[in-house]
Coordinates of N, CA and C in Angstrom, one line a residue:
M1 N 16.6 -2.6 0.2 CA 17.0 -4.1 0.1 C 15.7 -4.8 -0.3
E2 N 15.8 -5.8 -1.1 CA 14.5 -6.6 -1.3 C 14.5 -7.5 -0.3
P3 N 13.0 -7.8 0.3 CA 12.9 -8.7 1.2 C 13.2 -10.0 0.8
Q4 N 13.9 -10.9 1.9 CA 14.4 -12.1 1.6 C 13.4 -13.2 1.9
P5 N 13.3 -14.3 1.0 CA 12.4 -15.3 1.3 C 13.0 -16.3 2.3
I6 N 12.0 -16.6 3.3 CA 12.7 -17.7 4.3 C 12.0 -18.9 4.0
I7 N 10.8 -18.9 3.4 CA 9.9 -20.1 2.9 C 9.6 -20.0 1.4
T8 N 9.7 -21.0 0.5 CA 9.1 -20.8 -0.7 C 8.4 -22.1 -1.0
V9 N 7.1 -21.8 -1.4 CA 6.1 -22.8 -1.8 C 6.3 -22.9 -3.4
K10 N 6.4 -24.1 -3.9 CA 6.8 -24.3 -5.4 C 5.5 -25.3 -5.9
N11 N 4.7 -25.0 -6.7 CA 3.8 -25.8 -7.4 C 3.0 -26.9 -6.4
L12 N 2.7 -26.4 -5.5 CA 2.0 -27.2 -4.3 C 0.7 -27.6 -4.7
S13 N 0.3 -29.0 -4.7 CA -0.9 -29.5 -4.8 C -1.4 -30.5 -3.9
A14 N -2.8 -30.3 -3.4 CA -3.2 -31.3 -2.3 C -4.5 -31.8 -2.9
R15 N -4.4 -33.2 -2.5 CA -5.7 -34.1 -2.9 C -6.0 -35.1 -1.7
F16 N -7.2 -35.3 -1.5 CA -7.4 -36.5 -0.7 C -8.6 -37.3 -1.5
G17 N -7.8 -38.5 -1.9 CA -8.6 -39.4 -2.9 C -8.7 -38.7 -4.2
D18 N -10.0 -38.7 -4.6 CA -10.4 -37.9 -5.9 C -10.7 -36.3 -5.7
N19 N -10.6 -36.0 -4.5 CA -10.9 -34.7 -4.1 C -9.9 -33.8 -4.3
V20 N -9.7 -32.8 -5.3 CA -8.5 -32.0 -5.4 C -8.9 -30.7 -4.5
V21 N -7.9 -30.4 -3.6 CA -8.2 -29.2 -2.5 C -7.8 -28.2 -3.5
F22 N -6.6 -28.2 -3.7 CA -5.7 -27.0 -4.6 C -4.8 -27.5 -5.3
E23 N -4.3 -26.8 -6.4 CA -3.3 -27.2 -7.3 C -2.3 -26.0 -7.7
N24 N -1.0 -26.4 -7.9 CA -0.2 -25.4 -8.5 C -0.1 -24.0 -7.7
V25 N -0.1 -24.4 -6.5 CA 0.1 -23.0 -5.5 C 1.5 -22.6 -5.3
S26 N 1.9 -21.5 -5.6 CA 3.4 -21.1 -5.5 C 3.3 -19.6 -5.0
F27 N 4.1 -19.3 -3.8 CA 4.5 -18.1 -3.3 C 5.7 -18.2 -2.5
E28 N 6.1 -16.9 -1.8 CA 7.2 -17.0 -0.9 C 6.8 -16.1 0.3
V29 N 7.3 -16.6 1.4 CA 7.1 -16.0 2.7 C 8.4 -15.3 3.0
Y30 N 8.2 -14.0 3.2 CA 9.5 -13.2 3.4 C 10.0 -13.1 4.8
K31 N 11.3 -12.9 5.1 CA 11.6 -12.7 6.5 C 11.2 -11.6 7.0
G32 N 10.6 -11.8 8.2 CA 10.1 -10.7 9.2 C 8.6 -10.2 8.8
E33 N 8.2 -10.8 7.8 CA 6.4 -10.3 7.3 C 5.5 -11.1 8.2
V34 N 4.3 -10.4 8.0 CA 3.1 -11.2 8.5 C 2.3 -11.5 7.4
L35 N 2.3 -12.7 6.8 CA 1.6 -13.3 5.6 C 0.1 -13.8 6.1
V36 N -0.9 -13.4 5.6 CA -2.3 -13.9 5.9 C -2.9 -14.6 4.8
I37 N -3.1 -15.8 5.1 CA -3.9 -16.7 4.3 C -5.3 -16.8 4.2
V38 N -6.1 -16.3 3.3 CA -7.6 -16.1 3.4 C -8.4 -16.9 2.4
G39 N -9.7 -17.1 2.5 CA -10.3 -17.9 1.5 C -11.8 -18.5 2.1
G40 N -12.7 -19.0 1.2 CA -13.9 -19.4 1.8 C -13.7 -20.8 2.4
S41 N -14.6 -21.2 3.2 CA -14.8 -22.7 3.7 C -14.4 -23.7 2.7
G42 N -13.5 -24.6 3.0 CA -13.1 -25.7 1.9 C -12.2 -25.4 1.1
C43 N -11.4 -24.2 1.1 CA -10.5 -23.9 0.1 C -9.2 -24.3 0.2
G44 N -9.0 -24.9 1.5 CA -7.7 -25.5 1.7 C -6.7 -24.6 2.6
K45 N -7.2 -23.6 3.2 CA -6.3 -22.8 4.1 C -5.4 -23.6 5.1
S46 N -6.3 -24.2 5.9 CA -5.5 -25.1 7.0 C -4.6 -26.2 6.5
T47 N -5.3 -26.8 5.4 CA -4.5 -27.9 4.6 C -3.2 -27.2 4.1
L48 N -3.1 -26.2 3.7 CA -1.8 -25.5 3.0 C -1.0 -25.3 4.3
L49 N -1.4 -24.7 5.4 CA -0.7 -24.4 6.7 C -0.1 -25.8 7.2
R50 N -0.8 -27.0 7.2 CA -0.4 -28.2 7.7 C 0.9 -28.7 6.8
I51 N 0.7 -28.5 5.6 CA 1.5 -29.0 4.6 C 3.0 -28.2 4.8
M52 N 2.7 -26.9 5.0 CA 4.1 -25.9 5.3 C 4.7 -26.4 6.5
I53 N 3.8 -26.8 7.6 CA 4.5 -27.2 8.9 C 5.1 -28.5 8.7
G54 N 4.9 -29.5 7.7 CA 5.2 -30.7 7.7 C 4.5 -31.8 8.3
L55 N 3.2 -31.5 8.7 CA 2.2 -32.4 9.3 C 1.6 -33.3 8.4
L56 N 1.6 -32.8 6.9 CA 0.7 -33.4 5.8 C 1.8 -33.3 4.5
K57 N 1.7 -34.5 3.9 CA 2.5 -34.6 2.6 C 1.7 -34.0 1.3
P58 N 2.1 -33.5 0.5 CA 1.2 -32.8 -0.6 C 1.3 -33.7 -1.6
F59 N 0.2 -33.6 -2.5 CA 0.2 -34.5 -3.7 C 1.4 -34.3 -4.7
A60 N 1.7 -33.1 -4.7 CA 2.9 -32.7 -5.6 C 3.3 -31.3 -5.1
G61 N 4.7 -31.1 -5.5 CA 5.1 -29.7 -5.2 C 6.1 -29.8 -3.9
Q62 N 6.7 -28.5 -3.5 CA 7.7 -28.5 -2.5 C 7.2 -27.2 -1.5
V63 N 7.7 -27.4 -0.5 CA 8.0 -26.4 0.5 C 9.3 -26.3 1.0
L64 N 10.0 -25.3 0.6 CA 11.4 -25.0 0.9 C 11.6 -24.0 2.1
Y65 N 12.3 -24.5 3.1 CA 12.6 -23.6 4.2 C 14.1 -23.4 4.1
Q66 N 14.6 -22.1 3.8 CA 16.0 -21.8 3.5 C 16.6 -23.0 2.7
G67 N 16.1 -23.3 1.8 CA 16.7 -24.5 0.9 C 16.3 -25.8 1.2
M68 N 15.9 -26.2 2.4 CA 15.6 -27.5 2.8 C 14.1 -27.8 2.2
D69 N 13.9 -29.0 1.7 CA 12.5 -29.4 1.2 C 11.9 -30.0 2.4
V70 N 11.0 -29.4 2.9 CA 10.3 -29.9 4.3 C 9.3 -31.0 3.7
T71 N 8.8 -31.0 2.4 CA 8.0 -32.1 1.9 C 8.7 -33.4 1.8
A72 N 10.1 -33.4 1.8 CA 10.8 -34.8 1.4 C 11.7 -34.9 2.5
A73 N 11.7 -34.2 3.6 CA 12.7 -34.3 4.6 C 12.7 -35.7 5.4
E74 N 13.8 -35.9 6.0 CA 13.9 -37.0 6.9 C 13.6 -36.7 8.4
E75 N 13.3 -37.5 9.2 CA 12.6 -37.2 10.4 C 13.7 -36.4 11.1
S76 N 14.9 -36.5 11.1 CA 15.9 -35.8 11.7 C 16.0 -34.3 11.2
E77 N 15.8 -34.2 9.8 CA 15.6 -32.9 9.2 C 14.4 -32.1 9.7
L78 N 13.3 -32.9 9.7 CA 11.9 -32.3 10.4 C 12.2 -31.8 11.7
N79 N 12.8 -32.6 12.7 CA 12.9 -32.2 13.9 C 13.7 -30.8 14.1
N80 N 14.8 -30.7 13.1 CA 15.6 -29.5 13.1 C 14.7 -28.3 12.7
Y81 N 13.9 -28.6 11.7 CA 12.8 -27.6 11.2 C 11.9 -27.1 12.3
R82 N 11.4 -28.1 13.1 CA 10.4 -27.8 13.9 C 11.0 -27.0 15.3
Q83 N 12.3 -27.0 15.4 CA 12.8 -26.1 16.5 C 12.9 -24.7 15.7
N84 N 12.6 -24.6 14.6 CA 12.7 -23.3 14.1 C 11.3 -22.6 13.7
I85 N 10.3 -23.3 14.0 CA 9.1 -22.8 13.8 C 8.2 -22.9 15.3
G86 N 7.0 -22.3 15.2 CA 6.1 -22.2 16.5 C 4.7 -22.5 15.7
V87 N 3.6 -23.2 16.4 CA 2.6 -23.5 15.7 C 1.5 -23.3 16.7
L88 N 0.4 -22.4 16.6 CA -0.9 -22.3 17.2 C -2.0 -22.8 16.3
F89 N -2.6 -23.9 16.8 CA -3.8 -24.5 16.0 C -5.0 -23.8 16.6
Q90 N -6.3 -23.9 15.8 CA -7.4 -23.1 15.9 C -7.9 -23.4 17.5
S91 N -7.7 -24.6 17.9 CA -8.2 -25.0 19.4 C -7.3 -24.6 20.3
G92 N -6.1 -24.0 20.1 CA -5.1 -23.7 21.0 C -4.2 -24.9 21.3
A93 N -4.8 -26.3 21.4 CA -4.1 -27.5 21.6 C -3.5 -27.6 22.6
L94 N -3.7 -27.0 23.8 CA -3.1 -27.1 25.2 C -3.6 -28.4 25.8
F95 N -2.6 -29.1 26.5 CA -2.8 -30.0 27.2 C -3.8 -29.9 28.5
S96 N -4.9 -30.4 28.5 CA -5.8 -30.1 29.6 C -5.3 -30.5 30.9
S97 N -4.5 -31.5 30.9 CA -4.2 -32.2 32.1 C -3.0 -31.4 32.9
M98 N -2.3 -30.5 32.1 CA -0.9 -29.7 32.4 C -1.2 -28.3 32.6
T99 N -0.3 -27.9 33.5 CA -0.6 -26.4 33.8 C 0.1 -25.7 32.6
L100 N -0.1 -24.2 32.7 CA 0.5 -23.6 31.5 C 1.9 -23.7 31.4
G101 N 2.5 -23.6 32.9 CA 4.0 -23.7 32.8 C 4.4 -25.2 32.1
E102 N 3.8 -26.1 32.5 CA 4.1 -27.5 32.1 C 3.8 -27.6 30.3
N103 N 2.9 -26.9 30.0 CA 2.6 -26.9 28.5 C 3.7 -26.2 27.7
I104 N 4.3 -25.0 28.1 CA 5.2 -24.2 27.8 C 6.6 -25.1 27.9
A105 N 6.6 -25.7 28.8 CA 8.0 -26.6 29.1 C 8.3 -27.8 28.3
L106 N 7.2 -28.2 27.7 CA 7.2 -29.4 26.7 C 8.3 -29.2 25.5
P107 N 8.1 -28.2 24.6 CA 9.0 -28.1 23.6 C 10.5 -27.8 24.2
L108 N 10.5 -27.2 25.2 CA 11.8 -26.9 25.9 C 12.5 -28.2 26.4
A109 N 11.9 -29.0 26.9 CA 12.2 -30.4 27.5 C 12.6 -31.2 26.3
E110 N 11.9 -31.3 25.2 CA 12.2 -32.1 24.2 C 13.3 -31.7 23.2
Y111 N 13.4 -30.3 22.7 CA 14.3 -30.0 22.0 C 15.6 -29.3 22.5
T112 N 15.6 -29.1 23.8 CA 16.8 -28.5 24.3 C 17.3 -29.3 25.6
D113 N 18.5 -28.8 26.1 CA 19.3 -29.5 27.1 C 19.2 -28.6 28.3
L114 N 18.3 -27.5 28.2 CA 18.4 -26.6 29.5 C 18.0 -27.0 30.8
E115 N 18.5 -26.6 31.8 CA 18.4 -26.9 33.1 C 17.0 -26.4 33.6
E116 N 16.4 -27.1 34.6 CA 15.2 -26.8 35.1 C 14.9 -25.2 35.4
D117 N 15.9 -24.7 36.2 CA 15.9 -23.3 36.4 C 15.7 -22.4 35.4
A118 N 16.5 -22.7 34.1 CA 16.6 -22.0 33.0 C 15.1 -22.2 32.3
I119 N 14.6 -23.4 32.2 CA 13.2 -23.6 31.7 C 12.2 -22.8 32.5
R120 N 12.2 -22.6 33.7 CA 11.3 -21.8 34.6 C 11.3 -20.4 34.2
R121 N 12.7 -20.0 34.1 CA 12.7 -18.5 33.8 C 12.2 -18.2 32.2
I122 N 12.3 -18.9 31.4 CA 11.7 -18.9 30.1 C 10.2 -18.9 30.1
I123 N 9.8 -19.7 30.8 CA 8.3 -19.7 30.9 C 7.7 -18.7 31.6
K124 N 8.3 -18.1 32.4 CA 7.8 -16.9 33.3 C 7.9 -15.5 32.1
M125 N 9.1 -15.7 31.3 CA 9.3 -14.6 30.3 C 8.2 -14.7 29.3
K126 N 8.0 -16.0 28.8 CA 7.0 -16.1 27.7 C 5.5 -15.7 28.0
L127 N 5.3 -16.1 29.4 CA 4.0 -15.8 29.8 C 3.8 -14.2 30.1
G128 N 4.9 -13.7 30.4 CA 4.9 -12.1 30.7 C 4.7 -11.5 29.2
M129 N 5.1 -12.0 28.3 CA 5.1 -11.6 26.7 C 3.6 -11.5 26.4
V130 N 2.8 -12.4 26.9 CA 1.5 -12.3 26.4 C 0.4 -12.0 27.4
N131 N 1.0 -11.4 28.4 CA 0.3 -10.8 29.6 C -0.5 -11.8 30.4
L132 N 0.3 -12.9 30.7 CA -0.2 -14.0 31.6 C 0.7 -14.3 32.7
A133 N 1.6 -13.2 33.1 CA 2.4 -13.3 34.2 C 1.8 -13.9 35.4
G134 N 2.4 -14.9 36.1 CA 1.8 -15.4 37.3 C 0.7 -16.5 37.0
Y135 N 0.7 -16.9 35.7 CA -0.2 -18.0 35.6 C 0.3 -19.4 35.4
E136 N 1.6 -19.5 35.8 CA 2.2 -20.8 35.5 C 1.5 -22.0 36.1
N137 N 0.9 -22.0 37.2 CA 0.2 -23.1 37.8 C -1.3 -23.1 37.5
H138 N -1.8 -22.3 36.6 CA -3.2 -22.5 36.2 C -3.5 -23.7 35.1
Y139 N -4.4 -24.0 35.2 CA -4.8 -25.2 34.1 C -5.7 -24.4 33.0
P140 N -5.7 -24.9 31.8 CA -6.4 -24.5 30.6 C -7.9 -24.3 31.1
A141 N -8.5 -25.3 31.9 CA -9.8 -25.0 32.2 C -10.2 -23.9 32.9
E142 N -9.1 -23.3 33.6 CA -9.4 -22.2 34.4 C -9.3 -20.9 33.7
L143 N -9.1 -20.9 32.2 CA -8.9 -19.8 31.5 C -9.9 -19.6 30.6
S144 N -10.1 -18.0 30.2 CA -10.9 -17.9 29.0 C -10.6 -18.2 27.8
G145 N -11.4 -18.2 26.7 CA -11.0 -18.5 25.4 C -9.8 -17.6 25.0
G146 N -9.8 -16.2 25.2 CA -8.5 -15.4 24.9 C -7.4 -15.6 25.6
M147 N -7.5 -16.1 26.8 CA -6.2 -16.3 27.6 C -5.8 -17.5 27.1
K148 N -6.5 -18.6 26.7 CA -6.0 -20.0 26.2 C -5.2 -19.8 24.9
K149 N -5.8 -18.9 24.0 CA -5.2 -18.3 22.8 C -3.7 -17.8 23.1
R150 N -3.7 -16.9 24.0 CA -2.3 -16.3 24.5 C -1.4 -17.2 25.0
A151 N -2.0 -18.2 25.9 CA -1.1 -19.3 26.3 C -0.6 -20.0 25.1
G152 N -1.5 -20.3 24.3 CA -0.9 -21.3 23.1 C 0.2 -20.6 22.2
I153 N 0.0 -19.1 22.1 CA 1.2 -18.4 21.6 C 2.4 -18.3 22.3
A154 N 2.4 -18.4 23.5 CA 3.4 -18.5 24.5 C 4.3 -19.8 24.4
R155 N 3.4 -20.9 24.4 CA 4.1 -22.1 24.0 C 4.6 -22.1 22.6
A156 N 3.9 -21.6 21.7 CA 4.5 -21.6 20.3 C 5.8 -20.9 20.1
M157 N 5.9 -19.8 21.1 CA 7.0 -19.1 21.0 C 8.2 -19.4 22.0
A158 N 8.0 -20.6 22.5 CA 9.0 -21.0 23.7 C 10.4 -21.2 23.2
L159 N 10.6 -21.6 21.9 CA 11.9 -22.1 21.2 C 12.5 -20.7 20.6
D160 N 11.5 -19.6 20.8 CA 12.1 -18.4 19.9 C 11.9 -18.7 18.5
P161 N 11.0 -19.1 17.9 CA 11.0 -19.5 16.5 C 11.0 -18.4 15.4
R162 N 11.8 -18.8 14.4 CA 11.9 -18.0 13.1 C 10.7 -17.6 12.6
V163 N 9.6 -18.6 12.5 CA 8.5 -18.6 11.8 C 7.3 -19.0 12.8
L164 N 6.6 -18.2 12.9 CA 5.1 -18.7 13.7 C 4.0 -18.9 12.8
F165 N 3.4 -19.9 12.9 CA 2.1 -20.4 12.1 C 0.9 -20.4 13.2
L166 N -0.1 -19.6 12.6 CA -1.2 -19.2 13.5 C -2.5 -19.6 12.6
D167 N -3.3 -20.7 13.2 CA -4.6 -21.0 12.5 C -5.8 -20.4 13.1
E168 N -6.4 -19.7 12.4 CA -7.8 -18.9 12.7 C -7.4 -18.4 14.4
L169 N -6.6 -17.3 14.5 CA -6.4 -17.1 15.8 C -7.5 -16.5 16.6
S170 N -8.2 -15.7 15.9 CA -9.5 -15.2 16.5 C -10.9 -15.9 16.7
A171 N -10.8 -17.2 16.1 CA -11.9 -17.9 16.1 C -12.7 -18.1 17.5
G172 N -14.0 -17.8 17.5 CA -14.8 -18.0 18.7 C -14.5 -16.9 19.7
L173 N -13.7 -15.9 19.4 CA -13.4 -14.8 20.6 C -14.2 -13.7 20.2
D174 N -14.6 -13.0 21.4 CA -15.3 -11.9 21.3 C -14.6 -10.8 20.8
P175 N -15.1 -9.5 20.1 CA -14.3 -8.6 19.3 C -13.2 -7.8 20.2
I176 N -13.4 -7.5 21.4 CA -12.4 -7.1 22.2 C -11.2 -7.9 22.5
T177 N -11.4 -9.2 22.8 CA -10.4 -10.0 23.0 C -9.6 -10.2 21.5
A178 N -10.4 -10.3 20.5 CA -9.8 -10.3 19.3 C -8.8 -9.3 18.7
V179 N -9.1 -8.1 19.4 CA -8.4 -7.0 19.1 C -7.2 -7.0 19.9
E180 N -7.3 -7.4 21.1 CA -6.1 -7.6 22.0 C -5.0 -8.6 21.3
L181 N -5.7 -9.6 20.8 CA -4.7 -10.6 20.2 C -4.1 -10.0 18.9
D182 N -4.8 -9.2 18.2 CA -4.2 -8.6 17.0 C -2.9 -7.8 17.4
D183 N -3.2 -7.0 18.6 CA -2.2 -6.1 19.1 C -0.9 -6.8 19.5
L184 N -1.2 -8.0 20.1 CA -0.1 -8.8 20.6 C 0.6 -9.4 19.5
I185 N 0.1 -9.8 18.3 CA 0.6 -10.0 17.1 C 1.5 -9.0 16.5
V186 N 1.0 -7.8 16.3 CA 1.9 -6.6 16.0 C 3.0 -6.4 16.6
K187 N 2.7 -6.3 18.0 CA 3.9 -5.9 18.9 C 5.1 -7.1 18.8
T188 N 4.6 -8.3 18.7 CA 5.4 -9.6 18.7 C 6.4 -9.4 17.3
N189 N 5.6 -9.0 16.2 CA 6.3 -9.2 15.0 C 7.2 -7.9 15.1
E190 N 6.8 -6.7 15.4 CA 7.8 -5.5 15.5 C 8.9 -5.7 16.3
A191 N 8.6 -6.2 17.5 CA 9.7 -6.3 18.6 C 10.8 -7.3 18.3
L192 N 10.3 -8.7 17.8 CA 11.1 -9.7 17.7 C 11.4 -9.9 16.3
G193 N 10.8 -9.3 15.2 CA 10.9 -9.7 13.8 C 10.6 -11.0 13.4
T194 N 9.7 -11.8 14.2 CA 9.2 -13.1 13.8 C 8.5 -13.0 12.6
T195 N 8.9 -13.8 11.7 CA 7.9 -14.2 10.5 C 6.7 -14.8 10.9
M196 N 5.6 -14.4 10.4 CA 4.3 -15.1 10.7 C 3.4 -15.5 9.7
V197 N 2.9 -16.7 9.6 CA 1.9 -17.0 8.4 C 0.6 -17.4 9.3
I198 N -0.5 -16.5 8.9 CA -1.7 -16.6 9.7 C -2.8 -16.9 8.9
V199 N -3.7 -17.9 9.1 CA -4.8 -18.1 8.5 C -6.2 -17.6 9.2
T200 N -6.8 -16.6 8.7 CA -8.1 -16.1 9.4 C -8.9 -15.6 8.4
H201 N -10.2 -15.3 8.6 CA -11.2 -14.8 7.8 C -11.8 -13.6 8.4
E202 N -11.1 -13.0 9.5 CA -11.5 -11.8 10.2 C -11.0 -10.6 9.3
L203 N -11.6 -9.9 8.7 CA -11.2 -8.8 7.7 C -10.4 -7.7 8.6
E204 N -11.1 -7.3 9.7 CA -10.6 -6.3 10.7 C -9.3 -6.6 11.1
S205 N -9.0 -8.0 11.4 CA -7.6 -8.4 11.9 C -6.8 -8.2 10.5
I206 N -7.1 -8.5 9.5 CA -6.5 -8.6 8.3 C -5.7 -7.2 7.8
Y207 N -6.6 -6.1 8.0 CA -6.2 -4.8 7.7 C -5.1 -4.4 9.0
K208 N -5.2 -5.0 10.1 CA -4.4 -4.5 11.2 C -3.1 -5.1 11.1
I209 N -3.1 -6.6 10.8 CA -1.9 -7.2 11.1 C -1.2 -7.7 9.8
A210 N -1.8 -7.7 8.7 CA -1.1 -8.2 7.6 C -0.3 -7.3 6.8
H211 N 0.9 -7.8 6.3 CA 1.7 -6.9 5.3 C 1.3 -7.5 4.0
R212 N 0.9 -8.8 3.8 CA 0.6 -9.3 2.6 C -0.5 -10.4 2.8
V213 N -1.5 -10.6 1.6 CA -2.5 -11.6 1.9 C -2.4 -12.4 0.4
L214 N -2.7 -13.7 0.8 CA -3.0 -14.7 -0.3 C -4.2 -15.1 0.0
M215 N -5.0 -15.3 -1.2 CA -6.5 -15.6 -1.3 C -6.5 -16.9 -2.1
L216 N -7.2 -18.0 -1.4 CA -7.4 -19.3 -2.0 C -8.9 -19.4 -2.3
D217 N -9.2 -19.9 -3.4 CA -10.5 -20.3 -3.6 C -11.0 -21.7 -4.0
K218 N -12.0 -22.0 -3.4 CA -12.4 -23.4 -3.5 C -12.8 -24.0 -5.0
T219 N -13.5 -23.1 -5.8 CA -14.0 -23.2 -7.1 C -12.7 -23.2 -7.9
A220 N -12.0 -22.3 -7.8 CA -10.7 -22.2 -8.7 C -9.6 -23.2 -8.4
K221 N -9.8 -23.9 -7.1 CA -8.7 -24.9 -6.6 C -7.5 -24.3 -6.6
G222 N -7.1 -23.2 -6.2 CA -5.9 -22.6 -6.1 C -5.9 -21.1 -5.6
M223 N -5.0 -20.5 -5.9 CA -4.8 -19.0 -5.3 C -5.3 -18.0 -6.4
I224 N -6.1 -17.1 -5.9 CA -6.7 -16.3 -6.9 C -6.2 -14.8 -6.7
A225 N -5.6 -14.6 -5.6 CA -5.1 -13.1 -5.4 C -3.7 -13.3 -4.6
E226 N -2.9 -12.1 -4.7 CA -1.9 -12.0 -3.8 C -1.5 -10.4 -3.6
G227 N -1.3 -9.8 -2.7 CA -0.9 -8.6 -2.5 C -1.3 -8.1 -1.0
T228 N -1.0 -6.7 -0.9 CA -1.3 -6.1 0.3 C -2.7 -6.0 0.4
P229 N -3.2 -5.8 2.0 CA -4.9 -5.7 2.0 C -5.5 -4.5 1.1
L230 N -4.7 -3.4 1.1 CA -5.3 -2.5 0.5 C -5.2 -2.2 -1.1
E231 N -4.2 -3.0 -1.5 CA -4.0 -3.4 -2.8 C -5.3 -4.3 -3.2
L232 N -5.5 -5.2 -2.6 CA -6.7 -6.1 -2.9 C -8.0 -5.5 -2.9
K233 N -8.0 -4.6 -2.0 CA -9.4 -3.7 -1.7 C -9.6 -2.7 -3.0
K234 N -8.5 -2.1 -3.3 CA -8.7 -1.1 -4.5 C -8.5 -1.4 -5.7
Q235 N -7.6 -2.5 -6.0 CA -7.2 -2.8 -7.5 C -7.7 -4.2 -7.9
A236 N -8.4 -4.9 -7.1 CA -8.9 -6.4 -7.6 C -9.9 -6.2 -8.5
T237 N -9.9 -6.9 -9.5 CA -11.0 -7.0 -10.5 C -11.9 -8.3 -10.4
D238 N -11.2 -9.5 -9.6 CA -12.1 -10.6 -9.7 C -13.2 -10.3 -8.6
P239 N -14.3 -10.8 -8.9 CA -15.5 -10.5 -8.0 C -15.4 -11.2 -6.7
R240 N -14.8 -12.4 -6.7 CA -14.7 -13.1 -5.5 C -13.4 -12.4 -4.6
V241 N -12.6 -11.7 -5.1 CA -11.7 -10.9 -4.2 C -12.5 -9.6 -3.8
Q242 N -13.2 -8.8 -4.8 CA -13.9 -7.8 -4.4 C -15.0 -8.1 -3.2
S243 N -15.7 -9.3 -3.5 CA -16.7 -9.7 -2.4 C -16.1 -9.7 -1.1
F244 N -15.0 -10.1 -0.7 CA -14.3 -10.4 0.4 C -13.8 -9.1 1.0
F245 N -13.0 -8.4 0.1 CA -12.4 -7.2 0.6 C -13.2 -5.6 0.7
L246 N -14.4 -5.6 0.0 CA -15.0 -4.5 -0.1 C -16.3 -4.5 0.7
R247 N -16.0 -5.2 2.0 CA -17.0 -4.9 3.1 C -16.6 -3.5 3.9
Q248 N -17.7 -3.0 4.5 CA -17.4 -1.9 5.3 C -16.2 -2.0 6.4
L249 N -15.5 -1.1 6.4 CA -14.4 -1.2 7.4 C -14.0 0.2 7.8
P250 N -13.5 0.1 9.0 CA -12.9 1.5 9.6 C -11.7 1.9 8.7
P251 N -11.2 3.1 8.8 CA -9.9 3.4 8.1 C -8.9 2.7 8.6
A252 N -7.9 2.2 7.7 CA -6.9 1.4 8.1 C -5.6 1.9 7.4
T253 N -4.4 1.7 8.1 CA -3.1 1.9 7.6 C -2.3 0.8 6.7
E254 N -2.1 1.0 5.7 CA -1.4 -0.1 4.9 C -0.1 -0.2 5.4
K255 N 0.6 -1.5 5.3 CA 1.7 -1.6 5.8 C 2.8 -2.1 4.6
Q256 N 2.5 -1.0 3.5 CA 3.3 -1.1 2.3 C 4.8 -0.8 2.7
E257 N 5.1 -0.1 3.6 CA 6.6 0.4 4.1 C 7.4 -0.8 4.3
F258 N 6.9 -2.1 4.6 CA 7.6 -3.1 4.8 C 8.2 -3.6 3.4
Y259 N 7.8 -3.3 2.4 CA 8.2 -3.5 1.1 C 9.1 -2.4 0.5
D260 N 8.9 -1.3 1.1 CA 9.7 -0.2 0.5 C 11.0 0.1 1.3
N261 N 11.2 -0.9 2.3 CA 12.6 -0.8 3.1 C 13.7 -1.8 2.4

C-alpha cells in the first residue's frame, strides 16, 4: 500500500515585510511517519511549523489537513483541527504556576467534557507514558530540562492527537537525555502510530527517529532536499546537503521499510 498523506503543503510562502523567508514549499506528511525538518538558522523551519499548526498565516499557499485548508479556516474549524494535533515548542511552554497535572489537564478541560476522575486517570496515564509517573503535583521549576520536555510531550499527547509537532526537541539537553527523548519518540510512534513533524538540527537524532527528512535553505529561500536520511547522505549532490549529512556518525539503520509496506 502507498502511504496516505494526512497533511498536504501546497506552494507555501512566508514573508515578514520585505523579508522573504521561503517560497513555493510543497510536500506531504504521510500517516504514521516521522517527518523531520532541518536546515540552517534563519531558513524558516519554525515558521513553517507554526504555519502548519495554524498559528501563523502564510503569504501564499495552503496547508491541508485531510482536505481542510488550515490557512483559511474559521476559528471553529481551527478548534477542531487543534483537537487532532499536539504541539511541543522549544521551550516546553509549560505554565510555571501550575503543576504537571494541571498543565496536562488544560487541553482536556478546554476541548472535552470529561469528568474530573477521568481527567485524573488520563493525567496519570500520560505521565506514565513519558516516565514521569507520580509527578502530578510537581511544578516545572522542580524538574530538569529533560523532564520538562517529557512533561511537555505528555501535555501534547493529552488528547491522543493524530499529528504531533515538536520544535527542537533536544535543544539545550545533554547527550544522554537527548537519546532518552529519541527513544521516547520512536516508541510512541511505533506503539501508537502517531504522525510526527519534528524540527531539529541534531544529526544523531535524525538518523534514529526520521522516516523522511526535508531540508530548507536560507539562501535558496525554500526546500533543497527531500528523502530518507541515508538517501540524502549517500545520494545528495547539493554541497549544502552534503555538508549537513556527511558528518561522522555511528552506524545507523535506515527506516526505508516504512515506505516498503
